[in-house]
Amino acid sequence: MTSQEILIGAHTSTSGGLYRALLEGQRIGATTIQFFTSNQKQWKGRAITSEDLALWQKTVAETGLKQLMSHDSYLINLGCPNEENLIKSRLAFQEEIARCCQLELAFLNFHPGAALTGDVQECLDRIIESLLLMEPLLEQGKTRLLLEATAGQGSSVGHRFEQLAYILKAVEHKIPIGVCIDTCHIFVAGYDIRTPEAWDQTLAEFDRVIGLQHLYAFHLNDSLKDVGSRVDRHQPLGEGKIGWECFRFLMSDERTRHLPKYLETPDGPELWAKEIQELKAFVLPTKETLTLAE
């Protein structure tokens, strides 16, 4: 694989304009990025103007970044038992899909939802109902929705492969859908990924329950907390309970090396540039790795 064929990046900042996320990605040596299309802590999203869109398209062409992914608002809960907040969540998600289609993004990553005070099964069914409402909007673009595997913290759902499969199989024939694995999340949810042997078992389980054909992306994060703790605390790669062997495996195994990977580790662009270089070094010839480091 060449440097440009390795799809690796981070969650970059749109401060100053959407296009700035692309430029930050380019600065850290990324070949792909994830970003928020709007303020992740507000219900009402920003409108994308024709000027915004033109500058975005120009910068995409100039940077050559691919497989771009949005992360939806943290407020959205498509399985919310409270009707008022469920309506808000669905409207906000519709707005997010519309922006993703405008920007021609490959993926929209989202946390499935949380049961809160309600029943888990009812939450899962409500998420399915919410997603099926999005079918007309998704037909207007090429964006694929990605269910993010969660840590199982609090009342969130999606921390077991069986829950993700339940949602996916109910909607896959109606809307474009897939899964994004967050390494910190599945680790603290109870799936061991610290060694190649552990990854073999976890991928076999994923394939049995969901199907590897539905795996489209990874969030790369080490974990402050141990396996099965169900506490979501990201750490820099190699500085947590998971360790570097996990990430070496993902960069080199034929089942995972081609999939886009997005860093969400703490400390920002300076760390991401270093981590991207280290991840690329697992698969690039030594000469090309040295060139990247200069």
Rosetta silent file (secondary structure, phi, psi, omega in degrees, C-alpha in Angstrom):
SEQUENCE: MTSQEILIGAHTSTSGGLYRALLEGQRIGATTIQFFTSNQKQWKGRAITSEDLALWQKTVAETGLKQLMSHDSYLINLGCPNEENLIKSRLAFQEEIARCCQLELAFLNFHPGAALTGDVQECLDRIIESLLLMEPLLEQGKTRLLLEATAGQGSSVGHRFEQLAYILKAVEHKIPIGVCIDTCHIFVAGYDIRTPEAWDQTLAEFDRVIGLQHLYAFHLNDSLKDVGSRVDRHQPLGEGKIGWECFRFLMSDERTRHLPKYLETPDGPELWAKEIQELKAFVLPTKETLTLAE
SCORE:     score description
SCORE:     0.000 S_00000001
   1 L     0.000  143.738  174.568    0.000    0.000    0.000 S_00000001
   2 L   -91.593  170.181 -179.419    1.114    3.574   -0.678 S_00000001
   3 H   -57.935  -40.554 -177.561    0.726    6.480    1.727 S_00000001
   4 H   -74.461  -20.047  178.479   -2.353    7.774   -0.126 S_00000001
   5 H   -82.154  -16.465  177.962   -4.017    4.352   -0.115 S_00000001
   6 L   -83.988  111.450 -176.871   -3.889    4.181    3.683 S_00000001
   7 L   -88.742   94.806 -177.134   -7.117    5.778    4.862 S_00000001
   8 E  -139.694  136.862 -179.532   -6.159    7.257    8.209 S_00000001
   9 E  -162.569 -150.362 -176.852   -7.106   10.556    9.822 S_00000001
  10 E  -155.221  174.825  176.394   -8.719   12.184   12.835 S_00000001
  11 E   -86.890  101.824 -172.585  -11.704   14.201   14.031 S_00000001
  12 L   -97.102  166.031 -172.196  -10.639   17.668   12.896 S_00000001
  13 L   -90.810  139.995  175.741  -11.966   21.129   13.723 S_00000001
  14 L  -100.325   12.978  179.283  -14.328   23.227   11.584 S_00000001
  15 L   -57.464  121.169 -177.496  -13.532   26.423   13.514 S_00000001
  16 L    96.134   -1.679  179.256  -13.528   29.195   10.929 S_00000001
  17 L   135.626  149.896 -178.566  -15.514   27.210    8.373 S_00000001
  18 L   -55.418  -41.052 -176.461  -16.242   23.648    7.309 S_00000001
  19 H   -61.406  -21.826 -178.563  -13.343   23.650    4.844 S_00000001
  20 H   -65.713  -27.397  176.646  -10.909   24.232    7.708 S_00000001
  21 H   -63.041  -37.081  177.752  -11.418   20.635    8.847 S_00000001
  22 H   -66.500  -43.669 -179.168   -9.973   19.493    5.522 S_00000001
  23 H   -65.149  -39.279  176.734   -6.959   21.794    5.842 S_00000001
  24 H   -63.908  -39.725  176.054   -6.259   20.566    9.386 S_00000001
  25 H   -59.124  -45.476  179.001   -6.430   17.018    8.064 S_00000001
  26 H   -60.539  -41.288 -177.849   -3.904   17.852    5.370 S_00000001
  27 H   -64.142  -31.979 -177.184   -1.567   19.456    7.944 S_00000001
  28 L   -92.712    5.177  177.703   -1.465   16.336   10.136 S_00000001
  29 L    83.968   19.643 -178.380   -0.781   13.985    7.237 S_00000001
  30 L   -79.078  156.305  172.164   -4.295   12.539    7.081 S_00000001
  31 L  -113.651   -5.952  175.814   -5.868   10.978    4.017 S_00000001
  32 E  -152.209  163.600  176.265   -9.384   11.127    5.486 S_00000001
  33 E  -144.775  161.265  166.199  -11.158   13.012    8.275 S_00000001
  34 E  -118.520  149.122 -179.426  -14.201   12.969   10.533 S_00000001
  35 E  -160.567  167.764  172.492  -15.818   16.234   11.649 S_00000001
  36 L   -92.243  128.371  176.497  -18.992   17.872   12.944 S_00000001
  37 L   -77.861  -13.729 -179.629  -21.029   19.559   10.208 S_00000001
  38 L  -154.769  172.337 -179.174  -22.655   21.727   12.901 S_00000001
  39 L   -59.983  119.264 -173.709  -22.348   22.526   16.608 S_00000001
  40 L   -73.438   -5.979 -177.833  -22.603   19.132   18.336 S_00000001
  41 L  -114.842   15.316  178.454  -24.118   20.662   21.467 S_00000001
  42 L  -127.773  144.441 -179.783  -27.000   22.552   19.859 S_00000001
  43 L   -69.733  -43.907 -176.556  -30.301   21.249   18.494 S_00000001
  44 L   -84.855  122.743 -177.867  -30.510   23.648   15.569 S_00000001
  45 L   -86.794  164.043  179.040  -27.862   22.997   12.947 S_00000001
  46 L   -77.174  150.105  173.856  -26.104   25.479   10.718 S_00000001
  47 L   -89.677  137.622  178.710  -27.271   26.048    7.152 S_00000001
  48 L   -91.307  117.276 -178.957  -24.677   25.426    4.450 S_00000001
  49 L   -81.339  167.719  176.915  -24.586   28.371    2.034 S_00000001
  50 H   -63.186  -33.338  177.694  -23.652   28.177   -1.638 S_00000001
  51 H   -68.158  -43.055  176.733  -20.370   29.929   -0.739 S_00000001
  52 H   -56.780  -46.478 -175.117  -19.670   27.353    1.997 S_00000001
  53 H   -66.544  -41.824  179.838  -20.332   24.528   -0.440 S_00000001
  54 H   -63.319  -43.327  179.503  -18.157   25.967   -3.212 S_00000001
  55 H   -66.899  -38.743  176.815  -15.219   26.471   -0.828 S_00000001
  56 H   -60.248  -51.066 -178.052  -15.727   22.968    0.574 S_00000001
  57 H   -61.795  -40.764  178.289  -15.709   21.353   -2.871 S_00000001
  58 H   -62.190  -43.346 -177.052  -12.624   23.344   -3.916 S_00000001
  59 H   -72.573  -35.313  174.319  -10.731   22.305   -0.761 S_00000001
  60 H   -58.439  -45.638 -179.465  -11.747   18.638   -1.123 S_00000001
  61 H   -64.746  -39.776 -177.234  -10.262   18.662   -4.620 S_00000001
  62 H   -72.328  -37.408 -177.423   -7.085   20.423   -3.487 S_00000001
  63 H   -84.972  -26.699 -179.651   -6.417   18.219   -0.451 S_00000001
  64 L    73.350   14.687  179.259   -7.415   14.909   -2.060 S_00000001
  65 L   -69.457  145.532 -175.298   -8.949   13.640    1.178 S_00000001
  66 L  -128.957  169.163  175.154  -11.332   10.704    0.754 S_00000001
  67 L    50.632   48.473 -176.272  -14.011    8.735    2.641 S_00000001
  68 L   -72.043  141.880 -173.638  -15.035   11.812    4.622 S_00000001
  69 E  -134.189  135.216  172.089  -17.254   11.185    7.637 S_00000001
  70 E   -94.454  150.824  169.387  -19.554   13.300    9.788 S_00000001
  71 E  -114.617  127.696 -175.313  -20.280   12.594   13.451 S_00000001
  72 L   -73.395  172.733 -177.908  -23.782   13.586   14.486 S_00000001
  73 L   -62.718  144.358  176.953  -24.718   15.784   17.458 S_00000001
  74 L   -69.249  -16.660 -179.286  -24.277   14.405   20.964 S_00000001
  75 L   -76.349  -25.381 -172.506  -27.807   15.594   21.764 S_00000001
  76 L   -69.846  129.961  175.563  -29.468   13.217   19.311 S_00000001
  77 L  -137.249   96.843 -175.583  -31.102   10.105   20.792 S_00000001
  78 L   -72.506   -5.682  177.124  -33.080    8.204   18.168 S_00000001
  79 L  -115.491   19.375 -174.025  -34.372    5.812   20.830 S_00000001
  80 L   -63.428  132.335  179.084  -35.441    8.436   23.368 S_00000001
  81 L   -77.139  -16.299  178.400  -38.526    7.465   25.434 S_00000001
  82 L   -85.583  120.681 -172.281  -39.486   11.142   25.861 S_00000001
  83 H   -61.352  -41.488 -178.692  -41.650   12.152   22.894 S_00000001
  84 H   -61.506  -46.919 -179.532  -40.557   15.804   22.808 S_00000001
  85 H   -73.099  -27.403  175.097  -36.862   14.936   22.741 S_00000001
  86 H   -65.823  -43.375  178.112  -37.465   12.100   20.287 S_00000001
  87 H   -62.795  -44.035  177.207  -39.054   14.562   17.853 S_00000001
  88 H   -59.611  -42.811 -178.680  -36.138   16.980   18.353 S_00000001
  89 H   -63.288  -44.849 -179.069  -33.681   14.139   17.775 S_00000001
  90 H   -65.256  -40.884  178.280  -35.350   13.014   14.568 S_00000001
  91 H   -65.127  -42.945  178.965  -35.494   16.550   13.179 S_00000001
  92 H   -64.339  -37.512  179.547  -31.845   17.173   14.053 S_00000001
  93 H   -69.194  -37.876  176.175  -30.853   13.861   12.451 S_00000001
  94 H   -61.417  -43.192  177.476  -32.785   14.771    9.299 S_00000001
  95 H   -62.440  -39.511  179.588  -30.916   18.072    9.151 S_00000001
  96 H   -64.276  -43.730  177.838  -27.623   16.223    9.607 S_00000001
  97 H   -60.770  -42.746 -179.884  -28.393   13.847    6.750 S_00000001
  98 H   -60.118  -42.610  178.544  -29.289   16.800    4.511 S_00000001
  99 H   -65.844  -41.071  178.856  -25.925   18.469    5.249 S_00000001
 100 H   -61.222  -40.731  178.603  -24.064   15.208    4.634 S_00000001
 101 H   -66.920  -40.620  176.503  -25.768   14.813    1.267 S_00000001
 102 H   -58.161  -43.803 -176.572  -24.942   18.422    0.359 S_00000001
 103 H   -83.138   -4.462 -179.850  -21.284   17.857    1.201 S_00000001
 104 L    57.364   47.493 -179.909  -21.295   14.463   -0.549 S_00000001
 105 L   -79.316  147.809  178.593  -19.885   12.696    2.516 S_00000001
 106 L   -70.883  -40.636 -171.316  -19.245    8.959    2.446 S_00000001
 107 E  -137.430  149.042  166.288  -20.453    8.331    6.007 S_00000001
 108 E  -122.178  108.368 -179.640  -22.567    9.711    8.834 S_00000001
 109 E   -88.770  136.847  179.497  -21.478    8.100   12.103 S_00000001
 110 E  -148.960  148.612  172.462  -23.944    8.121   15.014 S_00000001
 111 L   -76.225  131.015 -174.411  -24.461    6.617   18.459 S_00000001
 112 L   -54.547  -47.119 -179.408  -27.572    4.418   18.217 S_00000001
 113 E   154.336 -177.763  179.565  -29.299    5.845   21.295 S_00000001
 114 E  -138.430  140.061 -177.990  -29.981    5.432   24.994 S_00000001
 115 L   -73.913  -24.968 -176.754  -32.919    3.851   26.814 S_00000001
 116 L    54.028 -116.430 -179.318  -32.683    6.380   29.704 S_00000001
 117 L   -91.740   -0.167 -175.223  -35.621    5.488   31.961 S_00000001
 118 L   -93.731 -173.281 -179.440  -37.254    3.253   29.354 S_00000001
 119 L   -84.816  140.171 -177.578  -36.983   -0.377   28.267 S_00000001
 120 H   -62.121  -45.348 -179.405  -33.949   -1.452   26.210 S_00000001
 121 H   -62.799  -41.444  177.200  -35.991   -3.439   23.686 S_00000001
 122 H   -63.112  -36.661  177.196  -38.380   -0.523   23.211 S_00000001
 123 H   -61.799  -47.797  179.408  -35.355    1.732   22.701 S_00000001
 124 H   -60.229  -43.243 -179.944  -33.980   -0.530   19.966 S_00000001
 125 H   -66.770  -34.371  178.840  -37.359   -0.661   18.223 S_00000001
 126 H   -69.732  -35.627  175.895  -37.682    3.125   18.445 S_00000001
 127 H   -62.747  -44.812  178.006  -34.244    3.541   16.832 S_00000001
 128 H   -59.375  -45.431  178.645  -35.362    1.315   13.966 S_00000001
 129 H   -60.379  -42.386  178.941  -38.536    3.376   13.566 S_00000001
 130 H   -62.509  -45.438 -177.437  -36.470    6.581   13.553 S_00000001
 131 H   -65.328  -39.152 -179.456  -34.047    5.282   10.931 S_00000001
 132 H   -65.678  -24.874  175.994  -36.779    4.105    8.588 S_00000001
 133 L   -68.092  -18.062 -175.737  -38.172    7.660    8.595 S_00000001
 134 L   -86.684   -5.218 -174.438  -34.894    8.779    6.997 S_00000001
 135 H   -52.886  -48.755 -178.549  -35.296    6.719    3.819 S_00000001
 136 H   -60.364  -38.452  179.533  -36.555    9.566    1.554 S_00000001
 137 H   -66.996  -42.744 -177.071  -33.689   11.861    2.596 S_00000001
 138 H   -67.407  -23.083  177.444  -30.998    9.217    2.110 S_00000001
 139 L   -69.611  -14.621 -176.972  -32.229    8.585   -1.414 S_00000001
 140 L   -88.929   -2.676 -179.509  -31.087   12.113   -2.285 S_00000001
 141 L  -149.042 -168.673 -177.614  -27.396   11.415   -1.700 S_00000001
 142 L  -115.508   12.901 -177.677  -24.727    8.740   -1.359 S_00000001
 143 L   -74.286  135.097  176.273  -24.094    8.986    2.392 S_00000001
 144 E  -104.307  132.360  175.464  -24.125    5.735    4.364 S_00000001
 145 E   -77.737  135.990  177.504  -25.219    5.743    8.019 S_00000001
 146 E  -120.885  116.994  173.080  -22.804    4.011   10.396 S_00000001
 147 E   -69.816  122.245  178.322  -23.953    2.678   13.755 S_00000001
 148 E   -87.611  127.357  174.396  -21.137    3.330   16.214 S_00000001
 149 L   -65.125  125.581 -173.529  -20.399    0.498   18.628 S_00000001
 150 L   -97.932  173.390 -178.818  -20.763    2.084   22.064 S_00000001
 151 L   -84.229  -14.056 -176.572  -19.071    1.565   25.423 S_00000001
 152 L    79.576   19.802 -179.878  -22.282    0.564   27.211 S_00000001
 153 L   -75.942  137.259 -179.324  -21.927    3.470   29.607 S_00000001
 154 L    62.999 -130.945 -177.929  -25.125    4.385   31.421 S_00000001
 155 L  -104.658   14.921 -178.193  -28.229    3.326   29.498 S_00000001
 156 E   -65.107  145.037  175.497  -26.699    3.555   26.003 S_00000001
 157 E  -106.616  165.561 -178.942  -27.448    0.707   23.602 S_00000001
 158 L    98.872   10.975  178.584  -25.204   -0.660   20.870 S_00000001
 159 L   -90.654  -10.081  174.401  -22.436   -2.028   23.095 S_00000001
 160 L  -113.007  140.845 -179.811  -23.224   -5.628   22.155 S_00000001
 161 H   -57.656  -32.795 -179.357  -22.915   -6.904   18.607 S_00000001
 162 H   -62.855  -37.147  178.683  -26.357   -8.472   18.970 S_00000001
 163 H   -68.905  -42.661  177.215  -27.956   -5.059   19.507 S_00000001
 164 H   -62.125  -41.955  179.933  -26.211   -3.560   16.483 S_00000001
 165 H   -64.110  -38.571 -179.555  -27.266   -6.557   14.391 S_00000001
 166 H   -60.322  -44.382  179.308  -30.881   -6.217   15.525 S_00000001
 167 H   -69.056  -49.896 -175.088  -31.013   -2.621   14.279 S_00000001
 168 H   -58.897  -46.118 -175.316  -29.026   -3.209   11.116 S_00000001
 169 H   -70.049  -20.157  178.654  -30.993   -6.221    9.936 S_00000001
 170 H   -81.405  -19.223 -174.099  -34.294   -4.395   10.415 S_00000001
 171 H  -122.020  -11.061 -169.476  -33.312   -1.484    8.152 S_00000001
 172 L   -60.365  -24.631 -179.500  -30.594   -2.706    5.750 S_00000001
 173 L   -88.340   -2.387 -178.858  -33.002   -3.303    2.861 S_00000001
 174 L  -112.129  -36.022 -176.244  -34.431    0.216    3.160 S_00000001
 175 L  -135.479  155.818  174.172  -31.467    2.504    3.869 S_00000001
 176 L   -72.145  121.255 -171.722  -27.660    2.423    3.432 S_00000001
 177 E  -142.966  155.222  176.572  -26.331    1.277    6.809 S_00000001
 178 E  -166.246 -166.574 -176.857  -23.188   -0.173    8.348 S_00000001
 179 E  -129.353  141.302  169.204  -21.079   -0.271   11.518 S_00000001
 180 E  -114.189  123.281  176.937  -18.143    1.763   12.836 S_00000001
 181 E   -91.746  124.401  170.970  -16.087    0.051   15.544 S_00000001
 182 E   -97.112  121.474 -173.447  -14.573    2.310   18.187 S_00000001
 183 H   -63.301  -40.558  177.167  -11.640    0.418   19.720 S_00000001
 184 H   -63.217  -44.658 -175.973  -12.013    2.003   23.159 S_00000001
 185 H   -61.996  -51.476 -175.461  -15.754    1.372   23.168 S_00000001
 186 H   -69.905  -28.209  177.904  -15.758   -2.306   22.255 S_00000001
 187 H   -64.461  -51.253 -178.901  -12.838   -2.965   24.605 S_00000001
 188 H   -73.087  -18.004  175.212  -14.588   -1.525   27.656 S_00000001
 189 L   -77.374  -10.837  174.079  -17.825   -3.176   26.479 S_00000001
 190 L   119.626    3.444  179.101  -16.088   -6.524   27.000 S_00000001
 191 L   -97.643  117.466 -178.248  -14.474   -7.488   23.674 S_00000001
 192 L   -75.643  129.590 -179.310  -10.748   -8.199   24.050 S_00000001
 193 L  -135.790   23.762 -172.676   -8.676   -6.669   21.210 S_00000001
 194 L   -79.926  -19.409 -177.103   -5.215   -6.488   22.780 S_00000001
 195 L  -135.161  162.555  174.872   -3.543   -9.178   20.664 S_00000001
 196 H   -55.919  -37.863 -179.829   -3.909  -10.629   17.153 S_00000001
 197 H   -66.245  -40.334  178.052   -5.413  -13.757   18.704 S_00000001
 198 H   -66.045  -40.798  178.002   -7.960  -11.672   20.626 S_00000001
 199 H   -63.301  -40.300  177.674   -8.808   -9.711   17.463 S_00000001
 200 H   -55.808  -45.048 -179.830   -9.311  -12.971   15.556 S_00000001
 201 H   -66.666  -41.760 -178.482  -11.893  -14.039   18.119 S_00000001
 202 H   -68.580  -41.651  178.119  -13.609  -10.645   18.181 S_00000001
 203 H   -67.850  -35.223  176.140  -13.775  -10.364   14.382 S_00000001
 204 H   -64.037  -39.772  177.723  -15.088  -13.918   14.169 S_00000001
 205 H   -66.610  -42.652  177.543  -17.818  -12.985   16.656 S_00000001
 206 H   -59.967  -44.434 -179.203  -18.609   -9.811   14.695 S_00000001
 207 H   -64.267  -39.576 -179.398  -18.825  -11.835   11.486 S_00000001
 208 H   -66.770  -42.215 -173.060  -21.084  -14.438   13.096 S_00000001
 209 H   -87.424  -43.161 -174.111  -23.477  -11.912   14.626 S_00000001
 210 L  -110.615  -46.332 -175.005  -23.398   -8.970   12.188 S_00000001
 211 L   108.090  122.475 -177.514  -21.274   -9.927    9.174 S_00000001
 212 H   -62.444  -21.696  178.169  -17.892   -8.404    8.275 S_00000001
 213 H   -65.782  -14.915  179.684  -19.403   -7.022    5.067 S_00000001
 214 H   -95.809    0.973  179.062  -21.213   -4.497    7.258 S_00000001
 215 E   -90.536  118.040 -173.171  -17.993   -3.154    8.856 S_00000001
 216 E  -116.474  -19.320 -173.668  -17.061    0.128    7.167 S_00000001
 217 E  -162.884  165.859  176.300  -14.832    2.137    9.527 S_00000001
 218 E  -131.367  143.811  160.340  -12.919    2.377   12.805 S_00000001
 219 E   -99.073  126.773 -178.748  -12.441    4.989   15.490 S_00000001
 220 E  -101.244  115.791  178.460   -8.939    4.453   16.888 S_00000001
 221 L  -149.551  138.100  167.422   -8.573    5.143   20.603 S_00000001
 222 E   -82.605  173.441 -172.532   -6.710    3.547   23.466 S_00000001
 223 E  -126.496  131.864  174.624   -8.596    3.192   26.754 S_00000001
 224 L   -69.529  -33.322 -175.535   -7.960    4.558   30.226 S_00000001
 225 L  -101.610  163.126 -172.118  -10.215    1.867   31.709 S_00000001
 226 L   -85.743  168.484 -178.964   -9.922   -1.923   31.523 S_00000001
 227 L   -56.377  133.343  177.990  -11.788   -4.473   29.447 S_00000001
 228 L    81.546    1.630 -176.143  -15.430   -4.856   30.456 S_00000001
 229 L   -74.649  -23.956 -177.422  -15.489   -1.700   32.609 S_00000001
 230 L    57.144   36.734  175.558  -18.104    0.027   30.401 S_00000001
 231 L  -122.177  118.799 -172.197  -16.452    3.392   31.112 S_00000001
 232 L   -89.932   97.868  177.551  -15.658    5.485   28.025 S_00000001
 233 L  -137.673  108.653 -176.698  -12.337    7.309   28.536 S_00000001
 234 E   -76.418  147.685  175.764  -10.058    7.708   25.516 S_00000001
 235 E  -131.816  157.303  172.135   -6.263    7.616   25.769 S_00000001
 236 L   -57.331  151.104 -178.919   -3.443    8.239   23.261 S_00000001
 237 L   -58.980  132.498  178.469   -2.512    5.119   21.300 S_00000001
 238 L    83.063   -3.002 -177.393   -0.207    2.856   23.281 S_00000001
 239 L  -113.179   15.666  179.965   -0.776    4.754   26.537 S_00000001
 240 L  -127.248 -158.257 -176.324   -3.830    2.887   27.777 S_00000001
 241 L   -79.663  -12.232 -177.331   -5.048   -0.602   28.625 S_00000001
 242 L   -86.606  -55.727  176.789   -5.252   -1.731   24.977 S_00000001
 243 L    92.488  163.273 -172.427   -1.693   -1.124   23.721 S_00000001
 244 H   -64.970  -28.924 -175.502    0.015   -0.753   20.345 S_00000001
 245 H   -58.612  -34.331  177.177   -0.335   -4.391   19.242 S_00000001
 246 H   -58.886  -45.920 -173.790   -4.048   -3.803   18.631 S_00000001
 247 H   -78.570  -30.432  171.991   -3.402   -0.945   16.217 S_00000001
 248 H   -61.011  -42.141  179.407   -0.562   -2.729   14.447 S_00000001
 249 H   -61.940  -47.873 -176.951   -3.011   -5.545   13.751 S_00000001
 250 H   -63.254  -32.087 -179.298   -5.708   -3.222   12.362 S_00000001
 251 H   -77.778  -19.148 -172.782   -3.227   -1.558   10.016 S_00000001
 252 H  -117.672  -23.853 -177.726   -1.907   -4.830    8.613 S_00000001
 253 L   -70.221  138.838 -174.731   -4.630   -7.515    8.732 S_00000001
 254 L   -64.421  -20.670  178.905   -6.305   -8.090    5.364 S_00000001
 255 L   -79.830  -18.906 -171.661   -9.776   -7.834    6.936 S_00000001
 256 L  -128.834  -18.302 -170.686   -9.209   -4.355    8.341 S_00000001
 257 L   -64.940  -27.907 -177.425   -6.249   -2.596    6.712 S_00000001
 258 L   -83.925  -11.029 -175.092   -8.303   -1.148    3.818 S_00000001
 259 L   -82.202  142.385  178.657  -11.001    0.375    6.036 S_00000001
 260 L   -64.363  143.272 -176.344  -10.881    4.103    6.940 S_00000001
 261 E  -131.799  131.589 -173.980   -9.678    4.835   10.464 S_00000001
 262 E  -123.320  121.311  177.945  -10.310    8.035   12.413 S_00000001
 263 E   -75.341  136.805  171.518   -8.388    9.046   15.542 S_00000001
 264 L  -128.390   27.205 -178.960  -10.359   10.496   18.458 S_00000001
 265 L   -71.614  154.541 -178.710   -7.475   10.447   20.909 S_00000001
 266 L   -71.669  168.828  172.598   -7.024   13.414   23.305 S_00000001
 267 L    90.205   -9.848  167.457   -4.494   16.257   22.917 S_00000001
 268 L    82.268 -162.186 -168.225   -5.374   17.284   19.365 S_00000001
 269 H   -54.849  -37.882 -178.753   -3.525   17.815   16.073 S_00000001
 270 H   -62.327  -43.404  177.572    0.047   17.564   17.353 S_00000001
 271 H   -67.708  -42.507 -177.785   -0.634   14.105   18.782 S_00000001
 272 H   -60.893  -40.826  179.217   -2.650   13.019   15.725 S_00000001
 273 H   -59.723  -42.103  179.272    0.204   13.891   13.347 S_00000001
 274 H   -66.835  -44.967 -178.427    2.537   11.721   15.429 S_00000001
 275 H   -67.050  -38.632  177.782    0.029    8.855   15.686 S_00000001
 276 H   -61.162  -44.435  178.611   -0.744    8.931   11.956 S_00000001
 277 H   -61.687  -42.547 -179.497    2.965    8.660   11.182 S_00000001
 278 H   -66.555  -39.066  178.898    3.346    5.751   13.628 S_00000001
 279 H   -67.418  -42.338  178.600    0.317    3.934   12.176 S_00000001
 280 H   -63.882  -32.140 -178.677    1.532    4.376    8.607 S_00000001
 281 H   -63.894  -21.309  178.194    4.943    3.017    9.623 S_00000001
 282 L   -68.757  -23.308 -172.422    3.318   -0.374   10.297 S_00000001
 283 L  -126.366  -13.381 -178.315    2.539   -0.842    6.607 S_00000001
 284 L   -91.325  150.883  172.531    4.759    1.493    4.554 S_00000001
 285 L   -58.709  150.330 -175.953    8.257    0.668    3.279 S_00000001
 286 H   -54.914  -41.602 -177.848   10.972    2.138    5.502 S_00000001
 287 H   -61.208  -43.741 -179.454   12.086    4.645    2.841 S_00000001
 288 H   -69.894  -35.225  177.507    8.612    6.121    2.456 S_00000001
 289 H   -63.073  -41.307  178.911    8.136    6.269    6.230 S_00000001
 290 H   -64.316  -38.053  178.541   11.368    8.251    6.579 S_00000001
 291 H   -62.812  -41.828  178.975   10.198   10.650    3.866 S_00000001
 292 H   -62.554  -33.748 -176.134    6.942   11.269    5.757 S_00000001
 293 H   -77.295  -17.639 -176.335    8.872   12.045    8.923 S_00000001
 294 L   -74.359    0.000    0.000   11.065   14.722    7.270 S_00000001
